Tab-separated table of C-alpha atoms in Angstrom:
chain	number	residue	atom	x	y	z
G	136	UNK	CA	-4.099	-5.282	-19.258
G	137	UNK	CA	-7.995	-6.195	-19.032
G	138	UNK	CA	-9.512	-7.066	-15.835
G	139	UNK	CA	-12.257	-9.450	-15.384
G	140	UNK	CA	-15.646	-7.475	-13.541
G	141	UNK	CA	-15.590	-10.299	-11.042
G	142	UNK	CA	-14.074	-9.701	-7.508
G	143	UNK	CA	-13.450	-13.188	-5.621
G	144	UNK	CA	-14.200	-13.045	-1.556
G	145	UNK	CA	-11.556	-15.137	0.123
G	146	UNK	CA	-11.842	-16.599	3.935
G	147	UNK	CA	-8.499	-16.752	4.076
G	148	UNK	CA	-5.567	-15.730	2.608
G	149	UNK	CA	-3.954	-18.739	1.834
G	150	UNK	CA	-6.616	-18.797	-0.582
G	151	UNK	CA	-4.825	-16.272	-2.718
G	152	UNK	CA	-1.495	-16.844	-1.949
G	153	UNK	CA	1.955	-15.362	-1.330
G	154	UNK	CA	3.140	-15.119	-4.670
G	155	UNK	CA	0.033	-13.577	-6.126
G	156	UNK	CA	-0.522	-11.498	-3.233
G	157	UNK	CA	3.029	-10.271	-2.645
G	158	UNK	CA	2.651	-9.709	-6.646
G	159	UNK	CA	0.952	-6.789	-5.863
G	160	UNK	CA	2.086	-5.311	-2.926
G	161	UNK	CA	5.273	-4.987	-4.864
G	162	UNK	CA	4.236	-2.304	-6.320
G	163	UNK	CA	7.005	0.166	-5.844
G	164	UNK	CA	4.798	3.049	-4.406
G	165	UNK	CA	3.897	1.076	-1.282
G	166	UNK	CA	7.385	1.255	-0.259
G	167	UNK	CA	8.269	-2.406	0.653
G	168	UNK	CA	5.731	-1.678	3.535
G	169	UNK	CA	5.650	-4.723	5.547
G	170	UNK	CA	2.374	-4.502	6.926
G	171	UNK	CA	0.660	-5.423	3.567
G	172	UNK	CA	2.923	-8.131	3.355
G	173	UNK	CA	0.898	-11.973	2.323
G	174	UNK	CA	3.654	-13.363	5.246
G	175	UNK	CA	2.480	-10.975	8.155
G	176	UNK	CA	-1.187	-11.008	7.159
G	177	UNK	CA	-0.443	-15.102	6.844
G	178	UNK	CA	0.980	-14.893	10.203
G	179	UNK	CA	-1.978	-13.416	12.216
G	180	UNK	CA	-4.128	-15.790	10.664
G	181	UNK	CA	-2.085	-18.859	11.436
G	182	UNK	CA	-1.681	-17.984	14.750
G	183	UNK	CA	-5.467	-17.511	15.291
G	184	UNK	CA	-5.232	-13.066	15.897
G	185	UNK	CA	-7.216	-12.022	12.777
G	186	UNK	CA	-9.621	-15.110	12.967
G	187	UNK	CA	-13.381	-15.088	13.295
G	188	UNK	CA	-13.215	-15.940	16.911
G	189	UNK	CA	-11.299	-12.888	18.044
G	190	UNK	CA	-13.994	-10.923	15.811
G	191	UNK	CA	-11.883	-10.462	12.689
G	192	UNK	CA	-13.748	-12.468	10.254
G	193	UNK	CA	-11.047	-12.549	6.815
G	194	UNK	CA	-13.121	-11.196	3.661
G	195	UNK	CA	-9.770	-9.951	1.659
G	196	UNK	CA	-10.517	-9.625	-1.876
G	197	UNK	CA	-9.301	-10.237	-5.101
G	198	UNK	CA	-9.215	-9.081	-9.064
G	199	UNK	CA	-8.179	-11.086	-12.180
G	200	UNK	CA	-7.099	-9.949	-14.927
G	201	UNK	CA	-8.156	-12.315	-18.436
G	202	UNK	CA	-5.132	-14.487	-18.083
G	203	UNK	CA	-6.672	-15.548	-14.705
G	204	UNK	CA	-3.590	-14.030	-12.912
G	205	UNK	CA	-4.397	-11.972	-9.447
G	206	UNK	CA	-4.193	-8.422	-10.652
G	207	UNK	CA	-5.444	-6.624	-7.228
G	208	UNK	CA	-6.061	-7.553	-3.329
G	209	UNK	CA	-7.477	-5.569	-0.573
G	210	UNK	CA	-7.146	-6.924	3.194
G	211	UNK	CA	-10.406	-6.504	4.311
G	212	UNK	CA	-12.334	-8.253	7.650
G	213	UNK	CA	-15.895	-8.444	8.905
G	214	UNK	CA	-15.667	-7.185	12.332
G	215	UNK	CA	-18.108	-7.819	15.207
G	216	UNK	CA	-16.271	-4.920	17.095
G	217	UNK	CA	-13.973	-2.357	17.054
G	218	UNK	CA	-11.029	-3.102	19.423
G	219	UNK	CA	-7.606	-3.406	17.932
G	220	UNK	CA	-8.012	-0.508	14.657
G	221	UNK	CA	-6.496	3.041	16.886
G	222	UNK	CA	-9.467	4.636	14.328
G	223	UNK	CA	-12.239	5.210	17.137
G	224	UNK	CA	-15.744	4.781	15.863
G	225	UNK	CA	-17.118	3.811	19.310
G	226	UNK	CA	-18.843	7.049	19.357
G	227	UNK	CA	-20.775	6.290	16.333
G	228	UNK	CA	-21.653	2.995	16.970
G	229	UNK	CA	-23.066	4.001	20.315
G	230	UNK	CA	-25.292	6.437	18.658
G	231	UNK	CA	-26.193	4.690	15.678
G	232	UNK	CA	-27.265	1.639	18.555
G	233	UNK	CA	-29.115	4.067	20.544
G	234	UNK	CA	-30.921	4.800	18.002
G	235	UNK	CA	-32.468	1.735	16.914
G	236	UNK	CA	-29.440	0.445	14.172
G	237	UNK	CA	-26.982	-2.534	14.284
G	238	UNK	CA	-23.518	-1.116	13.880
G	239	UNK	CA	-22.136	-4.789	13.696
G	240	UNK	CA	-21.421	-6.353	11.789
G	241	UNK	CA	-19.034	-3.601	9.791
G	242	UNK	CA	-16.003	-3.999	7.296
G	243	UNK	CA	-13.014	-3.165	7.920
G	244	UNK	CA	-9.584	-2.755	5.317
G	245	UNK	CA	-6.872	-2.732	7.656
G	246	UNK	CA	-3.746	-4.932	9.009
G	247	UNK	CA	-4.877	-5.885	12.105
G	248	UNK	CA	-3.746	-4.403	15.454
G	249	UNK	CA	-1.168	-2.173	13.356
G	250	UNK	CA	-1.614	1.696	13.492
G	251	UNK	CA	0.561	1.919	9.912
G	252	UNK	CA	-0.123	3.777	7.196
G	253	UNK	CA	-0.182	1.933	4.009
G	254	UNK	CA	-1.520	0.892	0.958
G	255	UNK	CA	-5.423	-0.968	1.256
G	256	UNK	CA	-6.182	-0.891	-2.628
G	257	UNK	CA	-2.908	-3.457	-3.902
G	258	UNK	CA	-2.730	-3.165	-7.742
G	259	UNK	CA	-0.149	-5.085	-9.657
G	260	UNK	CA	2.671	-2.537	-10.609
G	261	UNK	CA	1.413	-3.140	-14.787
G	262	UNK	CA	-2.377	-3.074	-14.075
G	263	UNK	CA	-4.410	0.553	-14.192
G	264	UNK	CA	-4.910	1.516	-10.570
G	265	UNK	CA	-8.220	3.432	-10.723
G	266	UNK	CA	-9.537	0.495	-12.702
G	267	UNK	CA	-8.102	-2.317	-10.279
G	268	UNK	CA	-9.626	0.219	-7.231
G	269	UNK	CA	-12.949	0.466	-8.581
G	270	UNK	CA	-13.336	-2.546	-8.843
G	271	UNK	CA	-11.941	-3.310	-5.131
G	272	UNK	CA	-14.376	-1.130	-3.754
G	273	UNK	CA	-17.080	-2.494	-5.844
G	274	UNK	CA	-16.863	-5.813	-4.263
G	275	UNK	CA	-16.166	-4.251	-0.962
G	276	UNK	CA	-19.849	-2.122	-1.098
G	277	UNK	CA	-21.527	-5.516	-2.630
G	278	UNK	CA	-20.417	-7.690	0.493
G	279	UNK	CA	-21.373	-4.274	2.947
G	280	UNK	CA	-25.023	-5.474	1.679
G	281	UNK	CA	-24.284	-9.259	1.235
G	282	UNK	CA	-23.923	-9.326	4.974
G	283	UNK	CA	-26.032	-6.048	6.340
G	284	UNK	CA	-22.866	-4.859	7.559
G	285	UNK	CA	-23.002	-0.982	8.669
G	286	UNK	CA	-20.430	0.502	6.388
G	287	UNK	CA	-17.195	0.123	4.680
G	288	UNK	CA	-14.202	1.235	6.269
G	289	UNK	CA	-10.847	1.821	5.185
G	290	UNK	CA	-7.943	2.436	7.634
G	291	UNK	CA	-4.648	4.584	7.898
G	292	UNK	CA	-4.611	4.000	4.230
G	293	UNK	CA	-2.075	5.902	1.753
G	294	UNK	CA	-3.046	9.643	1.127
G	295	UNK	CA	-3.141	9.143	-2.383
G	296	UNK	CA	-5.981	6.742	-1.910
G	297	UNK	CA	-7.096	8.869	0.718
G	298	UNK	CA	-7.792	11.533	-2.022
G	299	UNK	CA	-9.362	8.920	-4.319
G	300	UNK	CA	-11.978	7.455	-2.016
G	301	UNK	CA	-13.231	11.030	-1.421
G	302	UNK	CA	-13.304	11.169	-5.235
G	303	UNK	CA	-15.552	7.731	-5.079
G	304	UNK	CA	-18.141	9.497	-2.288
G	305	UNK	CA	-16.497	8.063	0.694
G	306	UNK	CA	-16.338	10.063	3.554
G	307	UNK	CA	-12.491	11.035	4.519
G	308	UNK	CA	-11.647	11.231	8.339
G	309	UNK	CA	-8.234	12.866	9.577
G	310	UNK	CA	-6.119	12.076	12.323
G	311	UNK	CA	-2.963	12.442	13.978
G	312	UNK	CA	0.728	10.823	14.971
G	313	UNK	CA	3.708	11.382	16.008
G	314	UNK	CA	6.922	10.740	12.704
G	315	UNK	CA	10.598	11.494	13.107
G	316	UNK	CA	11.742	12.796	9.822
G	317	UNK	CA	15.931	12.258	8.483
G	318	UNK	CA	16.719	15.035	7.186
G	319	UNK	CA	20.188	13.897	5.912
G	320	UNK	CA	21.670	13.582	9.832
G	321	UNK	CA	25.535	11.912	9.494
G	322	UNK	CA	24.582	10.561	12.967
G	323	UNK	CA	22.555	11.030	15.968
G	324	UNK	CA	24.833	13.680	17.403
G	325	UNK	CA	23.991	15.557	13.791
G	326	UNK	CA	20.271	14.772	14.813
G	327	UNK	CA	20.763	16.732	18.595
G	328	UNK	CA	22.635	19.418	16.736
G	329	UNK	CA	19.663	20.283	15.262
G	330	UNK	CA	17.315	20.781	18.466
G	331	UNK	CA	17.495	23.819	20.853
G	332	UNK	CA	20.582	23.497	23.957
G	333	UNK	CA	17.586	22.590	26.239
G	334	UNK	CA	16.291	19.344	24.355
G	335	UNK	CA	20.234	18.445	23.249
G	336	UNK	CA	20.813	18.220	27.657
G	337	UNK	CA	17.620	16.256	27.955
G	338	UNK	CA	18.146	13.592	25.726
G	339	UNK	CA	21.407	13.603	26.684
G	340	UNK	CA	20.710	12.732	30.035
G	341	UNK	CA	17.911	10.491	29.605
G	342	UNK	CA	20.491	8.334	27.427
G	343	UNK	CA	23.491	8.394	29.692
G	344	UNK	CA	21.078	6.879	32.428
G	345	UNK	CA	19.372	4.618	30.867
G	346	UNK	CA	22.402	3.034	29.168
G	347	UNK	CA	24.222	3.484	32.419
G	348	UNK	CA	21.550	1.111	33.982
G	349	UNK	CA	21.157	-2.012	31.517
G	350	UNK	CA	23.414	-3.585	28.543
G	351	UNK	CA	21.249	-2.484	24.986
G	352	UNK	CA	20.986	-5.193	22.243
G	353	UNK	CA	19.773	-4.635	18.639
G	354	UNK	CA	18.576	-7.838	17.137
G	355	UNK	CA	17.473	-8.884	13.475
G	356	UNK	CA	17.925	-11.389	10.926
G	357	UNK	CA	19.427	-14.922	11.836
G	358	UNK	CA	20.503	-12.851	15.633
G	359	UNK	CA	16.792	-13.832	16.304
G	360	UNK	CA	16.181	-16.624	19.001
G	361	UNK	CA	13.015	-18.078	20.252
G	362	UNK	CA	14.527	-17.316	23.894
G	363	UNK	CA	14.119	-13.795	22.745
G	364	UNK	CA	10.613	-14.308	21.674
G	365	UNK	CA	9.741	-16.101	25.110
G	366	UNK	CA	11.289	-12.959	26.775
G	367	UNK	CA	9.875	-9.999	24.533
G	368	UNK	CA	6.191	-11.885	24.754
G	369	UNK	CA	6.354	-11.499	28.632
G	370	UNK	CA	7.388	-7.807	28.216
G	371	UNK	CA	3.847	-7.692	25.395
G	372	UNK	CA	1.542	-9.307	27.665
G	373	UNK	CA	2.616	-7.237	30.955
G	374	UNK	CA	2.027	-4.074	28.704
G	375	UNK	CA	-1.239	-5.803	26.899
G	376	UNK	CA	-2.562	-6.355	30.277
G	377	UNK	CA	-2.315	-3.014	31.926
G	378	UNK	CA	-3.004	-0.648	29.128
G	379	UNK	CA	-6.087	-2.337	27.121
G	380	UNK	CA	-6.634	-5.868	29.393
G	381	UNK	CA	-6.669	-8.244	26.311
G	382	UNK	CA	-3.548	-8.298	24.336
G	383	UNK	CA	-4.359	-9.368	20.875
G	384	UNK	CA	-1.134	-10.927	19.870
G	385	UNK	CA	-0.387	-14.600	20.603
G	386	UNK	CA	2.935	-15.906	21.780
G	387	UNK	CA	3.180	-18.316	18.232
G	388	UNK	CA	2.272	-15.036	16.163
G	389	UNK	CA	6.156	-13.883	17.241
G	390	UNK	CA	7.847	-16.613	16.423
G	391	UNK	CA	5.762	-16.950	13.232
G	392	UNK	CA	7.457	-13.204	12.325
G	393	UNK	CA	10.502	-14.250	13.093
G	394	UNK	CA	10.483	-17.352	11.122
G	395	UNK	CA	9.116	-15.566	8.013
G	396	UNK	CA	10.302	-12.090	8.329
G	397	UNK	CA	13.138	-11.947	10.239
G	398	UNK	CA	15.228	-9.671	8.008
G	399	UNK	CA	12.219	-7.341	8.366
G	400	UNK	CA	12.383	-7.174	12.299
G	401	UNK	CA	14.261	-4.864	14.368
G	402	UNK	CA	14.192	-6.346	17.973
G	403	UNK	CA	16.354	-3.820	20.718
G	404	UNK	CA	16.533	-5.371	24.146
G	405	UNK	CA	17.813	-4.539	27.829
G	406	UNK	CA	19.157	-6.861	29.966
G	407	UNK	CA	20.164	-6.514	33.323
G	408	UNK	CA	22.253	-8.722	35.334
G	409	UNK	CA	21.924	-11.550	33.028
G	410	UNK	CA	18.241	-10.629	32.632
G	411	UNK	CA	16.244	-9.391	29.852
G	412	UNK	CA	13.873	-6.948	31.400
G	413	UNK	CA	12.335	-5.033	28.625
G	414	UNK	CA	11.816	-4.556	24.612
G	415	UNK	CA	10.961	-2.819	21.902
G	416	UNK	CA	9.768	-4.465	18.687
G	417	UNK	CA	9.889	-2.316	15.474
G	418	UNK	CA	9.087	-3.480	11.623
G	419	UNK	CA	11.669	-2.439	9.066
G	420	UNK	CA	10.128	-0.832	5.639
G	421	UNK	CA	11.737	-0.050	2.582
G	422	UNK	CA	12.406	3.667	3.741
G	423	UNK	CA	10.809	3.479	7.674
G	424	UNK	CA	11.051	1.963	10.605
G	425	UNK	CA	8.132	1.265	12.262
G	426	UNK	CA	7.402	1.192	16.099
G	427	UNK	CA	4.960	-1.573	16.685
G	428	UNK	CA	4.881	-2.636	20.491
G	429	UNK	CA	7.714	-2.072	24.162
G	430	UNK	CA	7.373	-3.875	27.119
G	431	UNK	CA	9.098	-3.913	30.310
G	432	UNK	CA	9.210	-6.449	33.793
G	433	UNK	CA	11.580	-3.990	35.869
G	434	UNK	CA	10.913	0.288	35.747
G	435	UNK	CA	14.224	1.587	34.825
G	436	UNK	CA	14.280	5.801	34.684
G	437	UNK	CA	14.251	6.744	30.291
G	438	UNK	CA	14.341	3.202	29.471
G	439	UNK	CA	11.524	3.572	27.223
G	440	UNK	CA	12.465	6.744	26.176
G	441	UNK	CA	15.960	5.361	24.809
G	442	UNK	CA	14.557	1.952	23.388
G	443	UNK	CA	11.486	2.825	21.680
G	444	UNK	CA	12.719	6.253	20.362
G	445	UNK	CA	16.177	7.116	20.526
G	446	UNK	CA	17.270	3.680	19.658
G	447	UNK	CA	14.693	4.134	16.771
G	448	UNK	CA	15.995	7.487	15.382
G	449	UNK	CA	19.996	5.714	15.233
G	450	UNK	CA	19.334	2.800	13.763
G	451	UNK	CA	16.985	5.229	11.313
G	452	UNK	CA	20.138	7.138	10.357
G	453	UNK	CA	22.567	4.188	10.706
G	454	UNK	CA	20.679	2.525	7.648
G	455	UNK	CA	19.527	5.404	5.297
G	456	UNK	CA	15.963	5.183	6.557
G	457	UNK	CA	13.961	8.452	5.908
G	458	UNK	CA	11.582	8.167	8.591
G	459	UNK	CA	10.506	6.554	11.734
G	460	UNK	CA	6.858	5.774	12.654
G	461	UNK	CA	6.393	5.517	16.601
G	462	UNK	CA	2.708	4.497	16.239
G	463	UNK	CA	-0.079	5.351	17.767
G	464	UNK	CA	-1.052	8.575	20.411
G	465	UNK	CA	2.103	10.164	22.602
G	466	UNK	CA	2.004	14.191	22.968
G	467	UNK	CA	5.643	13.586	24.982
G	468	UNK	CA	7.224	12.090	21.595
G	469	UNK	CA	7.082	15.603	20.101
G	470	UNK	CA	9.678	16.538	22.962
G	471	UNK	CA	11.634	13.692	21.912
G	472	UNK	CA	11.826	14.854	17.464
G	473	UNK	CA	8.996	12.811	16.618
G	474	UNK	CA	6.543	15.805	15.035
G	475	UNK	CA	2.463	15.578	14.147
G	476	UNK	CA	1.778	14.199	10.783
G	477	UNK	CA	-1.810	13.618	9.311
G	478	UNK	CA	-3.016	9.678	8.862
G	479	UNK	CA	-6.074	8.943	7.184
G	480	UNK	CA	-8.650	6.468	6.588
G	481	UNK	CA	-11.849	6.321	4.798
G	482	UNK	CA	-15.685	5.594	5.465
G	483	UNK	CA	-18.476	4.298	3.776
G	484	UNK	CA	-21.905	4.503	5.895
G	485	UNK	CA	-24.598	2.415	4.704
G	486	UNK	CA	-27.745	4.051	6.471
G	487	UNK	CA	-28.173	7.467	4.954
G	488	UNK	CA	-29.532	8.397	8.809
G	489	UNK	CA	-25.819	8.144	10.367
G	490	UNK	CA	-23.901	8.415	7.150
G	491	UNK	CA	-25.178	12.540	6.756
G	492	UNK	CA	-24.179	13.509	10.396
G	493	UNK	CA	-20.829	11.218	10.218
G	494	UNK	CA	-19.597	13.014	6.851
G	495	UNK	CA	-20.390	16.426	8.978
G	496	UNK	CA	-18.701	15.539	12.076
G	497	UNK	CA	-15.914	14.615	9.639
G	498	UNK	CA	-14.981	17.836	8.084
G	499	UNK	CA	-15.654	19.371	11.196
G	500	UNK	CA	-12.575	17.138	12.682
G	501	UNK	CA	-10.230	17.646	9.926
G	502	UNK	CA	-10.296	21.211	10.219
G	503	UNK	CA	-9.560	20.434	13.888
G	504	UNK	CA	-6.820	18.327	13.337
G	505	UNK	CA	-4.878	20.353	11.104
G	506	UNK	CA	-5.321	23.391	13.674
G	507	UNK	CA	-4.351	21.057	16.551
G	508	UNK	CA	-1.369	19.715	14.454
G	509	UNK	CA	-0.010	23.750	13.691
G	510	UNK	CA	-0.763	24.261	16.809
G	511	UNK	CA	1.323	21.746	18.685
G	512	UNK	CA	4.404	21.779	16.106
G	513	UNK	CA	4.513	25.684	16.785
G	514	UNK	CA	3.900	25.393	20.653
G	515	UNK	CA	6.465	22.400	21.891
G	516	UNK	CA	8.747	21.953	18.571
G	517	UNK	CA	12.078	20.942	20.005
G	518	UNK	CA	14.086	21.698	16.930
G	519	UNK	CA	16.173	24.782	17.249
G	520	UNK	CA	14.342	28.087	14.755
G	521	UNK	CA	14.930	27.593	11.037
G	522	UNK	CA	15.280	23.655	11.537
């Protein structure tokens, strides 16, 4: 299939569409990732997250093919900061500003406040990837110089694009979270057989109080209620608040998910006396669950422990699911089965001046981060020898 040289800038997605934009991020190796979906994108748009006025400027762009049908899309935003992407630059934008450049504007590919890997470059499953990418970052580099931005960058994107932008002269950063892996567990019991006596008696205990203090509900689908919403947003914004002091989710963002993706939501909820008093909102994918944001109004003893991860790693083996993604940052998951595994994004530096020492700072952190990663699997493992 021939693709037209033109790449089309739109300033919102509605521009493109949901079924040309979902076209492609069908494609089967994205794994039904629902991050990348046009209805989540749609939604923090509509509900005025990923807007110009929070600094998140939509730029996502698009390739034809000669029958005029959308044969590519990359989610891509002008950004007049860099709060909300859990990839830190701060470092180099203080530099590059002490030393007489403009760091904003930049670019950014990313879904917005969402420390997920997936796909950046969507290519229509019958289109020529390299082809439809090429041209993706073609228009991407044009706009970097369209609007003086500083660079190009490209966040917790697949490794297999990961491998390609290197290929294309981009420089490739590493980092680090924190994955539980199924490895064919028949329950969760199957899943504590497989950690050392010591970690089986934690977890064991951390569960038997915190279920002992509050009724657990799992919630998804049609089980979804705005009264659930209006509780799990107070739980956000009391968590928002304290850990980063401007939450950047809005209350009609939730119940824009749950009107458009329900079936993709996996809501788990403690109440007490009545009471809902905390939550933990995950993201189903076509083989992972994804941890996205907990809350809480009342401090109950492993109550985040059981909802965010335990809960998590059952519901993973309940439904076939071959991983679980806790998100961002959390040494004390590793205690809890969730190991280090690499993400990656990419980086494209406009001023030759901060692009050189950037690149070098960059392989000096990978090597880092695959050390640290060794390092810490070895060290605090919980998984009994020869798991």
């Amino acid at each position: 299939m021939k693709l037209t040289p033109a790449v089309k800038v739109s300033r919102r997605i509605a521009e493109i569409g949901r079924e040309a934009w979902d076209t492609c991020a069908d494609n089967p190796a994205y794994d039904a990732n629902p991050f990348i979906r046009f209805d989540f994108l749609h939604a923090l748009e509509e509900a005025g997250c990923a807007v110009e006025r929070t600094g998140w400027g939509p730029q996502h762009l698009s390739v034809e093919d000669e029958n005029g049908r959308v044969a590519a899309v990359m989610p891509l935003y002008l950004k007049s900061h860099s709060q909300g992407e859990y990839i830190f630059d701060h470092a180099w934008a203080d530099a590059y500003e002490r030393a007489g450049g403009r760091y904003y504007p930049k670019l950014l590919s990313a879904a917005p406040f969402t420390p997920a890997t997936g796909a950046r470059l969507l290519v229509r499953p019958d289109v020529d990837p390299d082809e439809a990418r090429s041209y993706l970052l073609g228009g991407g580099l044009s706009l970097c110089e369209r609007y003086g931005a500083s660079g190009l960058n490209l966040n917790f994107l697949t490794e297999a694009e990961w491998e390609w932008a290197g290929q294309q002269g981009l420089g490739r950063r590493e980092g680090q979270q924190y994955h539980w892996e199924n490895r064919g567990y028949a329950d969760f019991e199957a899943f504590l057989g497989a950690l050392s006596s010591g970690r089986r008696k934690t977890i064991r205990r951390e569960r038997r109080e915190a279920q002992g203090a509050v009724e657990i509900v799992r919630l998804t689908g049609s089980e979804l209620t705005e009264d659930h919403w209006d509780a799990f947003f107070r739980f956000y914004m009391d968590t928002g608040s304290r850990k980063w002091g401007r939450p950047y989710l809005t209350r009609p963002f939730f119940s824009l998910l749950g009107e458009r993706m329900a079936d993709r939501v996996l809501l788990v909820m403690a109440k007490r006396e009545g009471r809902w008093i905390a939550g933990a909102l995950n993201l189903i994918g076509g083989d992972c669950l994804y941890g996205r944001h907990w809350g809480c109004v009342e401090d109950v003893p492993f109550l985040h422990f059981e909802l965010c991860y335990y809960q998590a790693i059952q519901w993973a083996i309940d439904h076939g699911l071959s991983r679980v993604e806790a998100g961002a940052q959390g040494q004390h998951k590793i205690a809890r089965g969730y190991l280090p595994k690499p993400v990656y994004s990419a980086h494209w530096i406009a001023d030759p001046a901060l692009r050189g020492p950037v690149e070098r700072f960059l392989a000096q952190e990978r090597t880092a981060v695959d050390q640290e990663m060794e390092w810490l699997e070895e060290a605090f493992s919980p998984f009994r020898a020869g798991e």
